[in-house]
XYZ file of C-alpha atoms in Angstrom:
552
model
C 74.899 138.030 90.548
C 75.155 140.123 93.682
C 77.824 142.415 92.439
C 75.975 142.936 89.107
C 72.803 143.718 91.105
C 74.617 146.333 93.108
C 76.017 147.837 89.964
C 72.537 148.156 88.510
C 71.717 150.619 91.279
C 75.027 152.488 91.117
C 75.884 152.444 87.412
C 77.778 155.325 85.738
C 75.770 158.021 83.924
C 75.128 157.213 80.291
C 75.453 153.424 80.810
C 72.387 151.144 80.777
C 71.758 149.534 84.124
C 72.603 145.832 84.503
C 69.416 143.770 84.852
C 68.690 142.519 88.368
C 67.789 138.842 89.214
C 64.064 139.684 89.224
C 64.346 141.432 85.786
C 66.110 138.387 84.371
C 63.471 135.963 85.446
C 60.555 138.224 84.377
C 61.852 139.243 80.889
C 61.874 136.219 78.496
C 64.449 137.826 76.180
C 66.773 138.722 79.112
C 66.154 135.224 80.631
C 67.237 133.532 77.404
C 70.309 135.854 77.083
C 71.428 134.954 80.646
C 70.246 131.431 80.936
C 73.756 130.007 81.459
C 75.088 132.955 83.469
C 73.532 132.013 86.726
C 73.677 134.107 89.936
C 77.150 133.347 91.280
C 79.458 136.194 92.090
C 82.668 137.291 90.403
C 84.889 137.450 93.471
C 87.978 135.445 92.379
C 91.038 137.591 91.584
C 93.843 136.832 89.207
C 96.044 135.308 92.016
C 93.244 133.047 93.193
C 92.586 131.656 89.678
C 96.267 131.045 88.985
C 96.906 129.205 92.260
C 93.728 127.203 91.942
C 95.029 125.639 88.754
C 98.299 124.852 90.609
C 96.446 123.257 93.408
C 94.300 121.162 91.111
C 97.018 119.826 88.912
C 100.000 119.529 91.330
C 99.549 116.982 94.101
C 100.325 113.368 94.996
C 100.735 112.519 91.307
C 103.981 114.441 91.212
C 105.311 113.941 94.775
C 104.418 110.243 95.094
C 103.112 108.829 91.791
C 106.312 109.803 89.979
C 108.102 107.075 91.946
C 105.960 104.296 90.310
C 106.499 105.925 86.911
C 110.275 105.922 87.448
C 110.450 102.378 88.663
C 108.313 101.007 85.871
C 109.817 102.728 82.789
C 113.182 104.160 83.730
C 114.385 107.778 83.761
C 114.268 108.666 79.956
C 110.814 107.139 79.449
C 109.402 108.967 82.471
C 110.914 112.292 81.319
C 109.633 111.951 77.787
C 106.149 110.876 78.845
C 105.716 113.888 81.100
C 107.163 116.172 78.448
C 104.949 114.975 75.610
C 101.832 114.951 77.795
C 102.666 118.515 78.834
C 102.233 119.492 75.202
C 98.839 117.838 75.033
C 97.763 119.756 78.101
C 98.934 122.926 76.339
C 96.712 122.067 73.389
C 93.590 121.424 75.568
C 93.924 124.352 77.908
C 94.480 126.867 75.121
C 91.602 125.433 73.093
C 89.247 125.731 76.094
C 90.733 128.997 77.114
C 89.766 130.772 73.862
C 86.100 129.753 74.386
C 86.067 130.528 78.088
C 87.544 134.038 77.565
C 84.980 134.815 74.875
C 82.127 133.455 76.987
C 83.107 133.165 80.622
C 80.448 131.011 82.337
C 80.622 128.977 85.544
C 81.637 125.290 84.892
C 81.096 125.925 81.273
C 82.626 122.833 79.575
C 79.245 120.984 79.153
C 77.574 124.195 78.126
C 79.958 124.753 75.225
C 79.564 121.070 74.127
C 75.749 121.497 74.031
C 75.801 124.852 72.217
C 78.398 124.087 69.621
C 78.097 120.359 69.041
C 75.017 118.572 70.352
C 72.825 118.702 73.362
C 73.512 115.017 73.918
C 77.266 115.655 74.105
C 76.600 118.372 76.686
C 74.604 115.943 78.760
C 77.267 113.269 78.475
C 80.172 115.641 79.339
C 78.216 117.129 82.253
C 77.639 113.904 84.141
C 80.891 112.309 83.105
C 82.880 115.388 84.088
C 81.002 115.825 87.418
C 81.646 112.247 88.419
C 85.253 112.380 87.432
C 85.856 115.438 89.588
C 83.536 114.637 92.433
C 85.055 111.143 92.981
C 88.304 112.959 93.356
C 87.082 114.333 96.727
C 86.879 110.899 98.590
C 89.989 109.728 96.733
C 92.063 112.667 98.028
C 90.581 112.347 101.452
C 91.576 108.672 101.549
C 95.076 109.589 100.252
C 95.407 112.220 103.022
C 94.615 109.558 105.660
C 97.279 107.258 104.239
C 99.761 110.098 104.250
C 99.176 110.682 107.920
C 100.200 107.079 108.596
C 103.785 107.999 107.722
C 103.982 109.215 111.239
C 103.232 106.703 114.078
C 99.848 107.534 115.432
C 96.778 105.963 117.029
C 94.099 108.249 115.513
C 91.120 106.232 114.166
C 90.780 106.266 110.376
C 87.149 107.340 110.550
C 88.192 110.390 112.635
C 90.823 111.503 110.106
C 88.314 111.059 107.207
C 85.857 113.221 109.025
C 88.474 115.896 109.681
C 89.749 116.028 106.140
C 86.280 115.724 104.448
C 84.287 118.182 106.516
C 86.993 120.954 106.414
C 86.551 120.769 102.605
C 82.788 121.004 103.014
C 83.179 123.968 105.370
C 85.491 125.918 102.989
C 83.111 125.357 100.148
C 80.063 126.524 102.176
C 81.631 129.997 102.484
C 81.482 132.581 99.708
C 83.922 131.805 96.764
C 86.437 134.464 97.893
C 87.157 132.316 101.047
C 87.843 129.309 98.864
C 90.162 131.365 96.644
C 92.141 132.562 99.611
C 92.505 128.982 100.938
C 93.708 127.705 97.562
C 96.055 130.730 97.256
C 97.697 129.821 100.562
C 98.016 126.116 99.777
C 99.178 126.936 96.278
C 101.958 129.164 97.690
C 103.134 126.303 99.948
C 103.165 123.966 96.817
C 105.011 126.521 94.773
C 107.630 127.154 97.403
C 108.117 123.407 98.054
C 108.508 122.538 94.396
C 111.020 125.256 93.771
C 112.904 124.143 96.897
C 112.858 120.504 95.806
C 114.075 121.351 92.239
C 117.033 123.261 93.753
C 117.655 120.455 96.253
C 117.642 117.723 93.623
C 120.094 119.812 91.568
C 122.346 120.112 94.596
C 122.134 116.332 95.343
C 123.056 115.305 91.807
C 126.161 117.516 92.009
C 127.222 116.005 95.326
C 126.252 118.776 97.704
C 125.050 116.417 100.477
C 126.573 114.984 103.659
C 127.415 111.809 101.775
C 129.286 113.897 99.170
C 128.273 111.497 96.348
C 128.326 113.195 92.961
C 125.680 111.376 90.930
C 125.390 113.115 87.539
C 123.858 110.854 84.943
C 124.991 107.594 86.609
C 121.532 106.113 86.777
C 120.780 106.990 83.227
C 123.743 104.717 82.261
C 123.128 101.885 84.788
C 120.550 100.380 85.110
C 119.812 102.324 81.879
C 117.465 105.064 80.512
C 114.585 102.813 79.570
C 113.205 99.708 81.424
C 111.335 96.814 79.857
C 107.723 95.855 80.591
C 105.919 92.502 79.868
C 108.433 91.490 77.109
C 112.121 92.072 76.448
C 113.913 94.125 73.905
C 112.818 97.276 72.039
C 109.080 96.275 72.190
C 109.381 95.894 76.035
C 110.979 99.377 76.379
C 108.185 100.875 74.195
C 105.422 99.181 76.295
C 107.032 100.538 79.467
C 107.117 104.022 78.000
C 103.487 103.731 76.762
C 102.349 102.540 80.184
C 103.666 105.521 82.084
C 102.557 107.750 79.205
C 99.039 106.912 80.340
C 99.825 107.589 84.027
C 101.356 110.912 83.095
C 98.131 111.945 81.455
C 96.224 111.273 84.590
C 98.762 113.187 86.652
C 98.125 116.383 84.662
C 94.296 116.045 85.224
C 92.912 119.287 86.731
C 95.095 121.683 84.675
C 91.848 123.038 83.200
C 90.527 124.124 86.659
C 91.348 127.697 85.749
C 88.634 127.775 83.098
C 85.996 126.192 85.340
C 86.240 129.292 87.566
C 85.793 131.674 84.574
C 82.216 132.461 85.632
C 83.374 133.635 89.119
C 86.529 135.512 88.047
C 86.935 139.283 88.131
C 87.606 140.771 84.772
C 87.784 137.263 83.052
C 88.844 138.477 79.649
C 92.057 139.809 81.151
C 92.683 137.316 83.950
C 91.778 134.005 82.254
C 94.244 134.444 79.278
C 96.896 135.536 81.824
C 96.193 132.492 83.965
C 96.252 130.111 81.064
C 99.630 131.337 79.747
C 101.344 131.469 83.099
C 99.823 128.467 84.786
C 100.516 126.080 81.936
C 104.218 127.003 81.844
C 104.503 126.705 85.592
C 102.868 123.356 85.717
C 104.849 122.008 82.799
C 108.114 123.437 84.150
C 107.595 121.974 87.573
C 106.510 118.577 86.376
C 109.019 118.138 83.629
C 112.019 119.725 85.402
C 111.247 118.082 88.692
C 110.797 114.666 87.029
C 114.129 115.143 85.134
C 116.144 116.034 88.230
C 114.664 113.369 90.397
C 115.476 110.747 87.744
C 119.081 111.831 88.024
C 119.055 111.412 91.878
C 117.187 108.095 92.220
C 117.753 104.854 90.338
C 114.746 103.116 88.888
C 116.032 99.971 90.713
C 116.598 101.744 94.046
C 115.784 99.279 96.797
C 114.104 101.855 98.997
C 111.826 102.877 96.181
C 110.960 99.326 95.088
C 110.305 98.232 98.600
C 108.088 101.215 99.346
C 106.031 100.565 96.199
C 105.854 96.865 96.876
C 104.649 97.316 100.532
C 102.380 100.278 99.775
C 104.449 102.445 102.082
C 102.443 105.425 103.343
C 102.971 109.088 102.476
C 106.439 110.331 101.749
C 108.080 106.907 102.150
C 107.246 106.189 98.473
C 108.214 109.582 97.238
C 111.368 109.531 95.062
C 112.186 113.017 96.282
C 112.259 111.815 99.908
C 114.326 108.705 98.855
C 116.817 111.051 97.173
C 117.081 113.039 100.357
C 117.457 109.997 102.536
C 120.148 108.532 100.199
C 121.965 111.787 100.487
C 122.039 111.520 104.309
C 119.886 114.586 104.868
C 117.853 114.295 108.167
C 114.561 115.984 109.262
C 113.508 116.903 105.696
C 111.463 113.834 104.936
C 108.907 114.721 107.635
C 108.613 118.235 106.352
C 108.082 116.950 102.825
C 105.401 114.540 104.070
C 103.570 117.470 105.681
C 103.722 119.364 102.357
C 102.415 116.278 100.586
C 99.594 116.115 103.065
C 98.528 119.827 102.418
C 98.821 119.008 98.603
C 96.448 116.100 98.826
C 93.895 117.984 100.881
C 94.221 121.020 98.526
C 93.685 118.936 95.481
C 90.546 117.386 97.024
C 89.348 120.936 97.914
C 89.847 121.985 94.250
C 87.948 118.948 93.072
C 85.148 119.696 95.540
C 84.816 123.327 94.182
C 85.075 122.269 90.531
C 82.478 119.520 90.815
C 79.942 121.927 92.279
C 80.351 124.373 89.518
C 80.030 121.825 86.768
C 76.804 120.440 88.314
C 75.532 123.980 88.748
C 76.225 124.692 85.073
C 74.638 121.454 84.004
C 71.501 122.400 86.023
C 71.370 125.853 84.490
C 71.424 124.230 81.058
C 68.706 121.774 81.772
C 71.002 118.674 81.961
C 70.546 118.108 85.666
C 67.588 118.621 88.018
C 66.616 122.273 88.532
C 67.104 122.089 92.341
C 70.891 122.250 91.802
C 70.602 125.886 90.663
C 69.758 126.810 94.267
C 72.304 129.211 95.720
C 72.707 131.800 98.478
C 75.630 134.260 98.890
C 77.093 133.110 95.643
C 77.367 129.467 96.811
C 75.401 126.689 95.013
C 74.474 124.905 98.253
C 72.487 122.120 96.611
C 75.530 121.135 94.504
C 77.706 121.348 97.621
C 75.302 118.837 99.256
C 75.543 116.445 96.246
C 79.337 116.438 96.219
C 79.342 115.997 100.049
C 77.339 112.804 99.525
C 79.955 111.579 97.066
C 82.613 112.489 99.672
C 81.025 110.230 102.220
C 82.262 107.303 100.034
C 85.636 107.790 101.603
C 84.245 106.014 104.790
C 84.054 102.820 102.663
C 87.862 102.544 103.059
C 87.502 101.932 106.865
C 86.823 98.262 106.117
C 88.366 95.807 103.724
C 85.159 94.985 101.951
C 84.401 98.730 101.688
C 87.786 99.273 100.044
C 86.838 96.933 97.309
C 83.630 98.819 96.602
C 85.449 102.124 96.646
C 87.973 100.770 94.163
C 85.245 99.933 91.697
C 83.378 103.253 92.153
C 86.645 105.231 91.663
C 87.638 103.126 88.581
C 84.572 104.521 86.761
C 86.470 107.704 86.179
C 89.730 106.089 85.176
C 89.760 107.412 81.542
C 87.255 110.113 82.082
C 89.992 112.834 81.833
C 90.870 111.656 78.306
C 87.220 111.520 77.151
C 86.498 115.061 78.484
C 89.660 116.480 76.924
C 88.682 114.876 73.613
C 85.185 116.384 73.954
C 86.733 119.754 74.635
C 88.702 119.555 71.413
C 85.648 118.489 69.370
C 83.735 121.401 70.856
C 86.549 123.779 70.063
C 86.723 122.665 66.415
C 82.994 123.333 66.072
C 83.462 126.690 67.770
C 86.207 127.515 65.358
C 84.098 126.515 62.310
C 81.143 128.423 63.696
C 83.168 131.614 64.037
C 84.152 131.308 60.316
C 80.579 130.650 59.252
C 79.229 133.682 60.986
C 82.063 135.820 59.670
C 83.567 136.524 63.187
C 87.375 137.112 62.861
C 89.323 135.319 65.577
C 91.552 138.415 65.776
C 88.561 140.197 67.287
C 88.243 137.712 70.170
C 89.373 138.688 73.614
C 92.008 135.880 73.436
C 93.145 133.957 70.340
C 94.877 130.633 71.008
C 97.926 129.888 68.805
C 98.279 127.364 65.983
C 94.627 126.480 65.666
C 92.901 124.326 64.664
C 96.060 122.141 64.578
C 96.400 122.020 68.411
C 92.860 120.836 68.757
C 93.265 118.105 66.138
C 96.523 116.862 67.727
C 95.057 116.704 71.198
C 91.877 114.968 69.936
C 93.882 112.233 68.188
C 96.283 111.932 71.219
C 93.449 111.614 73.777
C 91.544 108.960 71.701
C 94.662 106.990 71.030
C 95.724 106.867 74.685
C 92.158 106.030 75.826
C 91.870 103.138 73.244
C 95.184 101.609 74.296
C 94.766 102.416 78.014
C 94.489 98.896 79.155
C 96.732 97.100 76.658
C 98.508 95.019 79.329
C 95.313 93.196 80.179
C 95.531 91.356 76.904
C 98.914 89.824 77.593
C 99.073 86.216 78.694
C 98.294 85.736 82.389
C 97.304 89.428 82.857
C 93.623 89.423 82.019
C 91.254 89.996 84.959
C 88.422 92.131 86.013
C 90.818 94.555 87.698
C 93.076 94.897 84.708
C 90.351 95.190 82.155
C 87.348 96.938 83.585
C 88.893 100.166 85.018
C 90.651 101.140 81.816
C 87.632 100.747 79.663
C 84.356 100.950 81.679
C 84.017 104.682 81.274
C 83.877 104.465 77.578
C 80.522 102.539 77.269
C 79.193 104.731 80.114
C 80.024 107.930 78.201
C 78.668 106.519 74.935
C 75.454 105.310 76.723
C 74.869 108.766 78.214
C 75.329 110.345 74.840
C 73.131 107.954 72.874
C 70.532 107.681 75.610
C 69.964 111.381 75.745
C 70.062 111.697 72.046
C 67.307 109.115 71.442
C 65.267 110.264 74.492
C 65.306 113.941 73.468
C 65.687 113.471 69.784
C 68.653 115.889 69.508
C 70.680 116.530 66.463
C 74.077 118.051 65.756
C 73.774 121.858 66.031
C 73.699 123.402 62.573
C 76.280 126.138 62.026
C 73.489 128.577 61.228
C 71.771 127.772 64.532
C 74.867 127.932 66.666
C 74.483 130.224 69.696
C 77.642 132.308 69.930
C 76.110 135.237 71.708
C 73.936 134.413 74.740
C 75.724 135.376 77.943
C 78.369 137.504 76.206
C 76.413 140.658 77.175
C 76.868 140.092 80.844
C 80.604 140.287 80.772
C 80.618 143.082 78.201
C 78.323 145.176 80.478
C 80.685 144.566 83.361
C 83.619 145.671 81.329
C 81.726 148.755 80.077
C 80.839 150.060 83.502
C 84.491 149.938 84.574
C 83.960 148.026 87.782
C 87.217 146.117 87.533
C 89.434 148.936 86.326
C 93.015 148.259 85.263
C 95.884 147.265 87.597
C 98.953 149.401 87.245
C 102.202 148.602 89.036
C 103.404 151.624 90.988
C 106.915 150.169 91.794
C 109.154 147.298 91.022
C 107.791 145.238 93.926
C 104.257 145.408 92.444
C 105.620 144.630 89.015
C 107.207 141.397 90.352
C 104.024 140.524 92.304
C 101.795 141.123 89.269
C 104.028 138.789 87.270
C 103.700 136.075 89.916
C 99.978 136.444 90.585
């Protein structure tokens, strides 16, 4: 790492110098110690990390996808689905955060799985996770193009794809600090917009619009709090709830972005726990509170909402927030909201681009991907950037009808990947937790100790596997079975298992014994950085800085 190399020549008296890149590669002991550290630079500040997580998790799933959830299940089911799923995210992020704070490595999820569980699990997680995140790039590029269609325009689709895709490529070719600043800016726009929408929905439900219609809980009474799906009665209401439960899980995907950046974060043992605590509550608050308020303002049977969904209306036309604004007789705002949704989609794609390159880089450092992907300059893994760019080119498939069909099947390969990766994170944490006890390491001595463990990890493991298993339940109802209803919900399961078993038999790996568990390699790098005082401690000099430090 460039900043570590510099510190090795300008270290404080009495402290051992940090090894340079040449020393790392020439000394076998040092090379083993730092084999997963890599040579990326710790240039991301606390504010970058926190807003990165917001950018990765908050996007079109909230602004547009919530309309489909509301129309399918009704207001109460939608609210409960997002609320319960938020708790599952809490379990996953805190489990991963404890490991990442102790050993902050770039894109470290597959490395933890390989170290604490099985090399084969690390391999399966690495490639599954990389594809899940990388396919998000062309997906968000395509969504961005559709959002632009909200405004009447004659710009060719291919030109818009080129614009959105290659601006992502450009940002990710610069040093990570530039990426951090870009995500900070877009995250600030999202944050401001969501707060404004929450306030606006509250005003609308109280009747503070030109129409003067005071809504209250009218739509929770009629057409009712819970809709039916596939069958009538209580079973139908439960099935509707369960269906959006699954969609809510996918909407929260990306909440763990904060941990992927641990290997490039300044003072990670202070900033990662801070980001985990603050970002989770912000994401949960924005999702749950925004969903609750918009269900008050828009009926699940609203004609505008149903028509927009039925006709695949572009951009903000299908957003329940925009429909609430239009129903209230407020002009101009819908176009502004559409512009914000556009920045959200691009920002989410940009976050996926960054995260996918770091996961692939980590896999390569650990020997789970070709060695060429460790190539980097100026702290940027350019070989990984090239690989994700190639995946991004899949967005051009959507220019033609036949290409759209191909893109649908490629993107469906990651449909339940989020659940499988989260389940793998929980299994990995449980092994990490057991390994600490075996080696006599008190969790109280860790830089960050997540609460209520191992119960949070057990809950999330069961939750993720249950949702993944029943993900495509509606395909088994009469008249519903087809390739498009059955394959996307389940295809990733045999792929994940195939990667795991294939690597296991090929390499002859076994579950890591507790006595052989490597809990120390890579820890020295961050402890040396803490010891030489390069990051210092931020102290607020006035109340303005105190407020700013709380926000970022």
